[in-house]
């Protein structure tokens, strides 16, 4: 049974408690916050006078092993609200008190739920917790503390900064070793590290959460955009561009100020409040309404590569994965209700085509239903949810239900992509919407010459182009597909007398559209080759006396190593075909 998800969750949750117990033994003045099990392990947040050092973590891990060896039983007990508050006060744990108070809602006693609060005890240590847990600490056989970080209490940058310790646990040492190996590989593939080494992008303290694309990085991003445009032309999309800032009344009308206000940047111009767009949707609605439409145009597919801004908490920012400024590859598709299911299927096919070009063919689907805070009628939500579900089922695409995680205006399908390290990333999404067409009074002329209300799909394939580049960088370990990579080949002359011939090779490659560089530095050839490998350049052309005399180049490729002398014209024709997408 140990390989089942709920058992693994119990193991990791128990190990988090062992971590907290070890910290309290070594540092009794530390206050406890929260310590949940997460996808790859667990963490615990502590309020400390100073962050934990590597030496502290080593001591904590040693103490945890002692606690495990003690084989302490975990015993559950509970208190009512008043008793729970008294208990955590006696322990001197203010963060636990806040968690209890939030559930009790003492500001409005009439709404106070009649609940008991569960606690788990192991030896001298007690923690407020709903479980699940193992029965004894001795059942923990393989664990490791993996890293530390700072984390604001409850993710709020206005609240105290806590010290977080991450760890992981498995039922066998073999499983733990395999996981730790994946962690080390992930560190090597970290897109922030590779982005610096490959000179793709940078982050500056003057613009937190907003990437600076360097020349090679912009080649990469522009190449991705070229591919995106080609596929969207194939699927009959039109492309538009809408303003980045628009009046607050527009966002009132769309509902964003009610549901997304904290994530929006604002400015006042001529005594009028404007919002920087966090999404492209309202601008898309205005673009649709700029002219009269007929059912004969449907489905009308309108795409936008919109630069958007979201006021993310500084503590949540993470390289290209979590930004305040990014490009969203949005699209809005307008149609009759009878066309909805077929159009959902068409979008799924488009996504699968696009992901395959990057070697991303292992993905799953999540169907997210109506959240508690939402707009629209039950009937509209039911129709939209049914269309999404039936499209997946008729295409034989397995899916899981994610209850209550839909957008505030409609249900959605999320694509969860699994990368080469087995990690899951949410990229593409398909959202059905019968609410915004109503709010913006969208109409079309039907076969009966009368006005009707369209239904629509919001969809993003990459989601954020920037985030997708981060995911792709880590998936490929920086070795992008040949057609996408910023520098496809580097020319390496062995000595200065080969520079002229090397420049002529460069001219021929550039004339053919091959992205090439010349490394004519006064360095040894071995050094230049290692540099090219670090830059993840997939092809190298070496020129020495023999190559110049025979009018050839010596090819070194990532796939095959030293491939010997080759005819340049033949290579150019081959690479031109490989550069097509």
Coordinates of C-alpha atoms in Angstrom, one line a residue:
X1 CA 0.0 0.0 0.0
X2 CA 3.0 2.3 0.5
X3 CA 3.0 3.5 -3.1
X4 CA -0.5 5.0 -2.9
X5 CA -0.8 8.8 -2.9
X6 CA -2.6 9.1 0.4
X7 CA 0.0 6.9 2.2
X8 CA 2.8 9.0 0.7
X9 CA 1.0 12.1 1.9
X10 CA 0.7 10.7 5.4
X11 CA 4.4 9.8 5.4
X12 CA 5.5 13.3 4.3
X13 CA 3.0 15.0 6.7
X14 CA 4.4 13.0 9.6
X15 CA 8.0 13.8 8.5
X16 CA 7.1 17.5 8.6
X17 CA 6.0 17.1 12.2
X18 CA 9.3 15.4 13.0
X19 CA 11.0 18.4 11.4
X20 CA 9.1 20.8 13.6
X21 CA 9.7 18.7 16.7
X22 CA 13.5 18.7 16.0
X23 CA 13.5 22.5 15.5
X24 CA 11.6 23.0 18.8
X25 CA 14.1 20.8 20.6
X26 CA 17.1 22.6 19.2
X27 CA 15.6 26.2 19.2
X28 CA 12.8 26.3 21.8
X29 CA 12.0 30.0 21.2
X30 CA 11.0 29.4 17.5
X31 CA 7.3 29.8 16.7
X32 CA 5.5 27.3 14.5
X33 CA 3.5 28.4 11.4
X34 CA 2.4 25.7 9.0
X35 CA 3.9 22.4 7.6
X36 CA 2.0 20.7 4.8
X37 CA 2.8 17.9 2.6
X38 CA 3.3 19.1 -1.0
X39 CA 3.7 17.5 -4.5
X40 CA 7.4 16.4 -4.0
X41 CA 7.7 16.4 -0.3
X42 CA 6.9 18.8 2.5
X43 CA 7.9 22.0 4.2
X44 CA 7.5 23.8 7.5
X45 CA 7.5 27.6 8.2
X46 CA 9.1 28.9 11.3
X47 CA 9.3 32.4 12.9
X48 CA 13.0 32.7 13.9
X49 CA 15.3 35.5 14.9
X50 CA 17.6 34.6 12.0
X51 CA 17.4 32.4 8.9
X52 CA 18.6 28.8 9.2
X53 CA 22.2 28.2 8.1
X54 CA 23.4 25.0 6.3
X55 CA 25.0 24.0 9.7
X56 CA 21.6 24.5 11.4
X57 CA 19.9 22.3 8.8
X58 CA 22.5 19.5 9.3
X59 CA 21.9 19.6 13.1
X60 CA 18.1 19.6 12.5
X61 CA 18.3 16.5 10.2
X62 CA 20.5 14.7 12.8
X63 CA 17.9 15.5 15.5
X64 CA 15.1 14.2 13.2
X65 CA 16.9 10.9 12.9
X66 CA 17.0 10.6 16.7
X67 CA 13.2 11.2 16.9
X68 CA 12.6 8.6 14.2
X69 CA 14.7 6.1 16.1
X70 CA 12.7 6.9 19.3
X71 CA 9.7 5.4 17.4
X72 CA 7.2 7.8 19.0
X73 CA 3.5 7.0 18.6
X74 CA 1.3 9.7 17.1
X75 CA -1.8 10.2 19.2
X76 CA -4.7 12.4 18.0
X77 CA -7.0 14.4 20.3
X78 CA -9.3 17.3 19.9
X79 CA -10.6 20.5 21.6
X80 CA -13.5 22.7 20.9
X81 CA -12.8 26.3 19.7
X82 CA -12.3 27.8 23.2
X83 CA -10.2 24.8 24.3
X84 CA -8.1 24.9 21.2
X85 CA -7.3 28.6 21.6
X86 CA -6.4 28.1 25.3
X87 CA -4.2 25.2 24.3
X88 CA -2.1 27.0 21.7
X89 CA -1.9 30.1 23.9
X90 CA -0.4 27.8 26.6
X91 CA 2.1 26.6 24.1
X92 CA 2.9 30.2 23.0
X93 CA 2.0 29.7 19.3
X94 CA 0.4 32.9 17.9
X95 CA 0.3 31.6 14.3
X96 CA -1.7 28.6 15.4
X97 CA -4.1 30.9 17.2
X98 CA -4.6 32.9 14.0
X99 CA -5.5 29.8 12.1
X100 CA -8.0 28.8 14.7
X101 CA -9.5 32.3 14.9
X102 CA -10.0 32.4 11.1
X103 CA -12.2 29.3 11.3
X104 CA -14.0 30.3 14.4
X105 CA -14.8 33.8 13.0
X106 CA -15.2 35.4 16.5
X107 CA -16.1 38.7 15.0
X108 CA -19.4 37.2 14.0
X109 CA -20.4 34.6 16.7
X110 CA -23.6 33.7 14.8
X111 CA -21.5 32.3 12.0
X112 CA -19.1 30.4 14.2
X113 CA -19.1 26.7 13.1
X114 CA -19.5 24.0 15.7
X115 CA -16.2 22.3 15.0
X116 CA -13.6 20.6 17.0
X117 CA -9.9 21.2 16.3
X118 CA -7.7 18.1 16.0
X119 CA -4.1 17.9 17.4
X120 CA -1.4 15.3 17.0
X121 CA 1.0 14.4 19.8
X122 CA 4.4 12.6 19.4
X123 CA 6.5 12.6 22.6
X124 CA 6.7 16.1 24.0
X125 CA 5.7 17.7 20.7
X126 CA 2.1 18.6 19.9
X127 CA 0.8 20.3 16.7
X128 CA -2.5 21.6 15.5
X129 CA -3.2 19.4 12.4
X130 CA -6.0 17.7 10.5
X131 CA -3.7 14.8 9.5
X132 CA -3.3 12.2 8.0
X133 CA -0.3 10.7 9.7
X134 CA 1.6 7.5 10.2
X135 CA 1.0 5.7 13.5
X136 CA 4.7 5.9 14.6
X137 CA 7.7 8.1 13.7
X138 CA 9.8 4.9 13.3
X139 CA 8.0 4.1 10.1
X140 CA 9.9 7.0 8.4
X141 CA 12.7 5.1 6.5
X142 CA 14.1 7.6 4.0
X143 CA 14.0 11.4 4.1
X144 CA 16.2 14.4 3.4
X145 CA 16.0 18.1 4.1
X146 CA 16.6 19.7 0.7
X147 CA 16.6 23.5 0.9
X148 CA 15.7 26.7 2.8
X149 CA 13.8 29.8 1.7
X150 CA 12.1 32.8 3.0
X151 CA 8.3 32.9 2.9
X152 CA 5.8 35.6 4.0
X153 CA 3.2 34.4 6.5
X154 CA 0.2 33.5 4.4
X155 CA 1.9 34.8 1.2
X156 CA 1.3 38.4 2.3
X157 CA 4.4 40.6 1.9
X158 CA 3.0 42.9 4.6
X159 CA 3.1 40.0 7.1
X160 CA 6.2 38.6 8.9
X161 CA 8.9 36.9 6.8
X162 CA 9.3 33.3 8.0
X163 CA 12.0 30.8 7.5
X164 CA 11.0 27.8 5.5
X165 CA 12.7 24.4 5.4
X166 CA 11.9 22.1 2.5
X167 CA 12.3 18.3 2.6
X168 CA 11.1 15.1 1.1
X169 CA 10.4 11.6 2.2
X170 CA 9.9 8.2 0.6
X171 CA 9.2 4.7 1.8
X172 CA 12.5 3.3 0.5
X173 CA 16.0 4.6 0.2
X174 CA 16.0 3.7 -3.5
X175 CA 13.0 6.0 -4.1
X176 CA 14.7 8.8 -2.2
X177 CA 18.0 8.4 -4.1
X178 CA 16.2 8.6 -7.4
X179 CA 14.3 11.7 -6.3
X180 CA 17.5 13.4 -5.1
X181 CA 19.1 12.6 -8.4
X182 CA 16.2 14.3 -10.2
X183 CA 16.6 17.3 -7.9
X184 CA 20.3 17.6 -8.8
X185 CA 19.5 17.3 -12.5
X186 CA 16.8 20.0 -12.1
X187 CA 19.4 22.3 -10.5
X188 CA 21.6 21.9 -13.6
X189 CA 18.6 22.6 -15.8
X190 CA 17.3 25.6 -13.8
X191 CA 16.3 28.1 -16.5
X192 CA 17.6 31.0 -14.5
X193 CA 21.1 29.4 -14.4
X194 CA 21.0 28.4 -18.1
X195 CA 19.6 31.8 -19.0
X196 CA 22.7 33.5 -17.5
X197 CA 25.1 31.0 -19.0
X198 CA 23.6 31.1 -22.5
X199 CA 23.1 34.9 -22.3
X200 CA 19.4 34.7 -23.0
X201 CA 17.8 36.9 -20.4
X202 CA 18.4 38.7 -17.2
X203 CA 16.6 40.1 -14.2
X204 CA 17.3 43.5 -12.6
X205 CA 16.4 44.8 -9.2
X206 CA 15.1 47.9 -10.9
X207 CA 12.3 45.9 -12.5
X208 CA 11.4 42.9 -10.3
X209 CA 9.4 40.3 -12.1
X210 CA 10.0 41.8 -15.5
X211 CA 12.6 40.0 -17.7
X212 CA 15.2 41.7 -19.9
X213 CA 15.6 39.7 -23.1
X214 CA 19.2 39.8 -24.4
X215 CA 20.0 39.4 -28.1
X216 CA 20.1 35.6 -28.1
X217 CA 17.1 35.4 -25.9
X218 CA 15.1 37.7 -28.1
X219 CA 16.0 35.5 -31.1
X220 CA 14.6 32.6 -29.2
X221 CA 11.4 34.4 -28.3
X222 CA 10.8 35.8 -31.8
X223 CA 11.4 32.4 -33.3
X224 CA 8.7 31.0 -31.0
X225 CA 6.4 33.8 -32.1
X226 CA 7.1 33.0 -35.8
X227 CA 6.1 29.4 -35.1
X228 CA 3.0 30.4 -33.2
X229 CA 1.9 32.7 -36.1
X230 CA 2.4 30.0 -38.7
X231 CA 0.3 27.4 -36.8
X232 CA -2.4 30.0 -36.1
X233 CA -2.6 30.8 -39.8
X234 CA -3.0 27.1 -40.5
X235 CA -6.0 27.0 -38.1
X236 CA -7.6 30.1 -39.5
X237 CA -7.0 32.6 -36.7
X238 CA -6.9 36.4 -37.2
X239 CA -4.5 38.4 -35.1
X240 CA -5.2 41.7 -33.4
X241 CA -3.5 44.0 -30.8
X242 CA -5.3 45.9 -28.1
X243 CA -4.2 48.7 -25.7
X244 CA -2.2 48.0 -22.6
X245 CA -4.1 50.5 -20.4
X246 CA -7.8 51.1 -20.5
X247 CA -10.3 53.0 -18.4
X248 CA -11.5 51.5 -15.1
X249 CA -15.2 51.5 -16.3
X250 CA -14.2 48.8 -18.8
X251 CA -12.8 46.6 -16.0
X252 CA -15.9 47.3 -14.0
X253 CA -18.0 46.0 -16.8
X254 CA -15.9 42.9 -17.3
X255 CA -16.0 42.1 -13.6
X256 CA -12.2 42.2 -13.1
X257 CA -12.4 45.0 -10.6
X258 CA -14.7 42.8 -8.5
X259 CA -12.7 39.6 -8.9
X260 CA -9.1 40.6 -9.7
X261 CA -8.5 44.1 -8.3
X262 CA -5.5 43.1 -6.1
X263 CA -3.7 41.8 -9.2
X264 CA -4.0 45.0 -11.2
X265 CA -1.8 48.0 -11.6
X266 CA -3.5 51.4 -12.0
X267 CA -2.7 55.0 -13.0
X268 CA -4.7 58.2 -13.1
X269 CA -4.8 60.2 -16.3
X270 CA -6.9 63.4 -16.6
X271 CA -8.6 62.6 -13.3
X272 CA -9.7 59.2 -14.7
X273 CA -8.4 55.9 -13.4
X274 CA -6.9 53.5 -15.9
X275 CA -5.8 49.9 -15.3
X276 CA -2.9 48.2 -17.0
X277 CA -4.4 45.0 -18.4
X278 CA -3.8 41.8 -16.5
X279 CA -5.7 39.9 -19.2
X280 CA -6.6 40.5 -22.9
X281 CA -10.3 39.6 -22.7
X282 CA -12.0 43.1 -22.3
X283 CA -10.0 44.5 -25.1
X284 CA -11.0 41.6 -27.2
X285 CA -14.7 42.3 -26.5
X286 CA -14.3 45.9 -27.7
X287 CA -12.5 44.7 -30.8
X288 CA -15.4 42.3 -31.6
X289 CA -18.0 45.1 -31.1
X290 CA -16.1 47.4 -33.5
X291 CA -18.2 46.0 -36.4
X292 CA -21.3 44.0 -37.0
X293 CA -20.8 40.2 -37.4
X294 CA -22.7 37.5 -39.2
X295 CA -23.1 33.8 -38.3
X296 CA -21.4 33.1 -41.7
X297 CA -18.1 34.3 -40.1
X298 CA -18.4 31.7 -37.3
X299 CA -16.4 30.3 -35.7
X300 CA -14.5 33.6 -35.6
X301 CA -11.0 33.0 -34.2
X302 CA -9.2 36.1 -33.0
X303 CA -5.8 35.8 -31.4
X304 CA -3.5 38.3 -29.6
X305 CA 0.0 38.2 -28.3
X306 CA -0.8 40.7 -25.5
X307 CA 1.8 42.2 -23.2
X308 CA 0.1 42.0 -19.8
X309 CA 1.0 43.0 -16.2
X310 CA -0.1 41.4 -12.9
X311 CA 0.7 42.7 -9.4
X312 CA 2.2 39.5 -8.1
X313 CA 3.7 39.4 -4.6
X314 CA 7.4 39.9 -4.6
X315 CA 7.9 36.7 -2.6
X316 CA 6.1 34.7 -5.3
X317 CA 8.3 35.9 -8.2
X318 CA 10.4 33.1 -9.8
X319 CA 12.4 33.6 -12.9
X320 CA 10.3 33.3 -16.0
X321 CA 7.8 31.0 -14.2
X322 CA 6.1 33.8 -12.2
X323 CA 6.3 37.3 -13.5
X324 CA 4.7 40.7 -13.3
X325 CA 5.1 41.3 -17.0
X326 CA 4.7 38.7 -19.7
X327 CA 3.3 38.0 -23.1
X328 CA 0.1 35.9 -23.2
X329 CA -0.8 34.1 -26.4
X330 CA -4.5 34.7 -26.0
X331 CA -7.4 34.0 -28.3
X332 CA -11.1 34.5 -28.3
X333 CA -13.3 32.4 -30.4
X334 CA -16.9 33.5 -31.1
X335 CA -19.5 31.1 -32.3
X336 CA -23.1 29.8 -32.1
X337 CA -23.8 27.5 -29.2
X338 CA -24.2 24.6 -31.6
X339 CA -20.6 25.0 -32.7
X340 CA -19.1 25.0 -29.2
X341 CA -18.2 21.3 -28.7
X342 CA -16.6 21.0 -32.2
X343 CA -14.5 24.1 -31.6
X344 CA -13.3 22.8 -28.3
X345 CA -12.1 19.7 -30.1
X346 CA -10.3 21.9 -32.7
X347 CA -8.5 23.8 -30.0
X348 CA -7.4 20.6 -28.4
X349 CA -5.9 19.4 -31.8
X350 CA -4.1 22.7 -32.2
X351 CA -2.5 22.4 -28.8
X352 CA -1.4 18.9 -29.4
X353 CA 0.1 19.9 -32.8
X354 CA 2.0 22.8 -31.2
X355 CA 3.4 20.9 -28.2
X356 CA 4.6 18.0 -30.4
X357 CA 7.0 20.4 -32.1
X358 CA 8.9 20.8 -28.8
X359 CA 8.9 17.1 -27.9
X360 CA 6.1 17.7 -25.3
X361 CA 3.8 14.9 -25.9
X362 CA 3.1 13.6 -22.4
X363 CA 0.3 15.6 -20.9
X364 CA -3.0 15.2 -19.1
X365 CA -6.2 17.1 -18.8
X366 CA -8.0 18.8 -15.9
X367 CA -11.6 19.9 -16.1
X368 CA -12.2 22.7 -13.6
X369 CA -15.8 23.5 -12.5
X370 CA -17.6 26.5 -11.1
X371 CA -15.9 28.3 -8.2
X372 CA -17.8 29.7 -5.3
X373 CA -17.1 33.3 -6.4
X374 CA -18.4 33.5 -10.0
X375 CA -20.9 35.2 -12.3
X376 CA -23.6 33.9 -14.6
X377 CA -26.6 31.5 -14.5
X378 CA -26.5 27.9 -13.4
X379 CA -27.9 27.0 -16.9
X380 CA -25.0 28.7 -18.7
X381 CA -22.4 27.1 -16.5
X382 CA -24.0 23.6 -17.0
X383 CA -24.0 24.0 -20.8
X384 CA -20.4 25.1 -20.9
X385 CA -19.2 22.4 -18.5
X386 CA -21.1 19.7 -20.5
X387 CA -19.5 20.9 -23.8
X388 CA -16.0 20.6 -22.3
X389 CA -16.6 17.2 -20.8
X390 CA -18.2 15.7 -23.9
X391 CA -15.4 17.0 -26.1
X392 CA -12.8 15.3 -24.0
X393 CA -14.8 12.1 -23.8
X394 CA -15.6 11.9 -27.5
X395 CA -11.9 12.4 -28.3
X396 CA -11.0 9.7 -25.8
X397 CA -8.9 12.1 -23.7
X398 CA -8.8 11.0 -20.1
X399 CA -9.3 13.8 -17.6
X400 CA -9.7 14.5 -13.9
X401 CA -12.2 16.9 -12.3
X402 CA -10.8 19.9 -10.4
X403 CA -13.9 21.0 -8.4
X404 CA -14.4 24.7 -8.0
X405 CA -11.2 25.8 -9.8
X406 CA -12.8 27.4 -12.9
X407 CA -12.5 31.0 -13.9
X408 CA -15.0 33.4 -12.4
X409 CA -16.8 33.6 -15.8
X410 CA -16.7 29.9 -16.9
X411 CA -15.4 26.3 -16.6
X412 CA -12.1 25.3 -18.2
X413 CA -9.8 22.6 -19.4
X414 CA -6.2 22.9 -18.3
X415 CA -3.3 21.0 -20.1
X416 CA -0.8 19.6 -17.6
X417 CA 2.4 19.0 -19.5
X418 CA 5.0 16.5 -18.1
X419 CA 8.6 17.4 -18.9
X420 CA 11.7 15.2 -19.3
X421 CA 12.2 15.1 -15.5
X422 CA 8.6 14.0 -14.9
X423 CA 7.5 17.4 -13.5
X424 CA 4.0 18.7 -14.4
X425 CA 3.4 22.2 -15.7
X426 CA 0.1 23.9 -16.5
X427 CA 0.4 25.7 -19.8
X428 CA -2.6 25.6 -22.2
X429 CA -6.2 26.3 -21.1
X430 CA -9.6 26.4 -22.8
X431 CA -12.3 28.4 -21.0
X432 CA -15.9 28.4 -22.0
X433 CA -17.7 31.7 -21.4
X434 CA -21.4 32.6 -21.7
X435 CA -21.1 35.6 -19.4
X436 CA -18.8 38.2 -21.0
X437 CA -20.8 38.2 -24.3
X438 CA -23.8 39.2 -22.1
X439 CA -21.9 41.8 -20.2
X440 CA -20.5 43.4 -23.4
X441 CA -23.7 43.0 -25.4
X442 CA -22.0 41.0 -28.1
X443 CA -24.3 40.1 -31.0
X444 CA -24.3 38.5 -34.5
X445 CA -26.8 38.3 -37.3
X446 CA -28.2 34.8 -37.5
X447 CA -29.8 32.9 -40.4
X448 CA -33.1 34.5 -39.6
X449 CA -31.6 38.0 -40.0
X450 CA -32.2 38.7 -36.3
X451 CA -29.6 39.5 -33.7
X452 CA -28.4 36.7 -31.4
X453 CA -25.9 36.4 -28.6
X454 CA -22.7 34.4 -29.4
X455 CA -20.9 32.1 -27.0
X456 CA -17.2 32.2 -26.8
X457 CA -14.0 30.4 -25.8
X458 CA -11.0 32.0 -24.2
X459 CA -7.9 30.0 -24.8
X460 CA -4.1 30.2 -24.4
X461 CA -1.8 27.6 -25.8
X462 CA 1.5 28.5 -24.2
X463 CA -0.2 30.5 -21.5
X464 CA 2.7 32.9 -21.0
X465 CA 5.3 32.8 -23.8
X466 CA 7.9 33.7 -21.2
X467 CA 6.9 30.9 -18.8
X468 CA 6.8 28.4 -21.6
X469 CA 10.3 29.4 -22.6
X470 CA 11.3 28.7 -19.0
X471 CA 9.6 25.3 -19.0
X472 CA 11.1 24.5 -22.4
X473 CA 14.6 25.5 -21.3
X474 CA 14.5 23.1 -18.4
X475 CA 12.8 20.3 -20.4
X476 CA 15.6 20.6 -23.1
X477 CA 18.4 21.4 -20.6
X478 CA 19.1 24.4 -22.9
X479 CA 19.5 22.1 -26.0
X480 CA 16.6 23.6 -28.0
X481 CA 15.3 22.1 -31.2
X482 CA 17.6 23.0 -34.1
X483 CA 15.0 25.2 -35.7
X484 CA 14.5 27.2 -32.5
X485 CA 18.0 27.5 -31.0
X486 CA 19.4 31.1 -31.1
X487 CA 22.8 30.1 -32.5
X488 CA 22.7 27.1 -34.7
X489 CA 26.4 26.8 -35.5
X490 CA 29.7 28.3 -34.6
X491 CA 32.7 28.5 -36.9
X492 CA 36.1 27.8 -35.2
X493 CA 39.3 28.7 -37.1
X494 CA 42.3 26.8 -35.7
X495 CA 44.7 29.8 -36.2
X496 CA 44.7 33.3 -37.5
X497 CA 45.6 32.3 -41.0
X498 CA 42.2 30.5 -41.3
X499 CA 40.2 33.6 -40.3
X500 CA 39.6 34.8 -43.9
X501 CA 38.2 31.4 -44.9
X502 CA 36.1 31.3 -41.7
X503 CA 34.6 34.7 -42.5
X504 CA 33.6 33.4 -46.0
X505 CA 31.9 30.4 -44.4
X506 CA 30.0 32.8 -42.1
X507 CA 28.8 34.8 -45.0
X508 CA 27.5 31.8 -46.8
X509 CA 25.6 30.5 -43.7
X510 CA 24.1 33.9 -43.0
X511 CA 23.0 34.3 -46.6
X512 CA 21.2 30.9 -46.3
X513 CA 19.4 32.0 -43.1
X514 CA 21.4 29.9 -40.8
X515 CA 22.1 31.6 -37.4
X516 CA 25.9 31.4 -37.1
X517 CA 28.7 32.9 -35.1
X518 CA 32.4 33.2 -35.7
X519 CA 34.8 32.5 -32.8
X520 CA 38.0 34.1 -33.9
X521 CA 39.4 34.8 -30.4
X522 CA 43.0 34.0 -29.7
X523 CA 42.2 30.9 -27.7
X524 CA 43.0 27.2 -28.1
X525 CA 40.5 25.2 -30.1
X526 CA 39.7 22.9 -27.1
X527 CA 38.7 26.0 -25.1
X528 CA 36.5 27.2 -27.9
X529 CA 34.8 23.9 -28.3
X530 CA 34.0 23.7 -24.6
X531 CA 32.6 27.3 -24.7
X532 CA 30.3 26.3 -27.6
X533 CA 29.1 23.3 -25.6
X534 CA 28.4 25.5 -22.6
X535 CA 26.4 27.8 -24.9
X536 CA 24.5 24.8 -26.1
X537 CA 25.4 25.4 -29.8
X538 CA 24.4 22.2 -31.6
X539 CA 26.9 22.4 -34.5
X540 CA 30.5 23.4 -34.8
X541 CA 32.5 24.0 -38.0
X542 CA 36.3 23.7 -37.5
X543 CA 38.7 25.1 -40.2
X544 CA 42.4 24.3 -40.4
X545 CA 44.9 23.9 -43.2
X546 CA 43.4 20.7 -44.6
X547 CA 39.8 22.1 -44.6
X548 CA 40.9 25.3 -46.3
X549 CA 42.9 23.4 -48.9
X550 CA 40.1 21.0 -49.7
X551 CA 37.4 23.7 -49.5
X552 CA 35.5 21.8 -46.8
X553 CA 34.6 22.2 -43.1
X554 CA 35.1 19.8 -40.3
X555 CA 31.8 19.1 -38.5
X556 CA 31.3 18.5 -34.8
X557 CA 27.6 17.9 -33.8
X558 CA 26.0 17.4 -30.4
X559 CA 24.5 14.1 -31.6
X560 CA 27.5 12.5 -33.1
X561 CA 30.6 14.3 -32.0
X562 CA 33.4 14.6 -34.6
X563 CA 31.8 13.8 -38.0
X564 CA 34.9 14.7 -40.1
X565 CA 35.2 16.8 -43.3
X566 CA 32.0 17.9 -45.0
X567 CA 30.9 19.9 -48.0
X568 CA 29.6 23.2 -46.8
X569 CA 26.9 23.5 -49.5
X570 CA 25.5 20.1 -48.6
X571 CA 25.4 21.0 -44.9
X572 CA 23.6 24.3 -45.7
X573 CA 20.9 22.6 -47.7
X574 CA 20.4 20.0 -44.9
X575 CA 20.3 22.7 -42.2
X576 CA 17.8 24.8 -44.1
X577 CA 15.4 21.9 -44.1
X578 CA 16.0 21.3 -40.4
X579 CA 15.4 25.0 -39.7
X580 CA 11.9 24.8 -41.2
X581 CA 8.9 24.3 -38.8

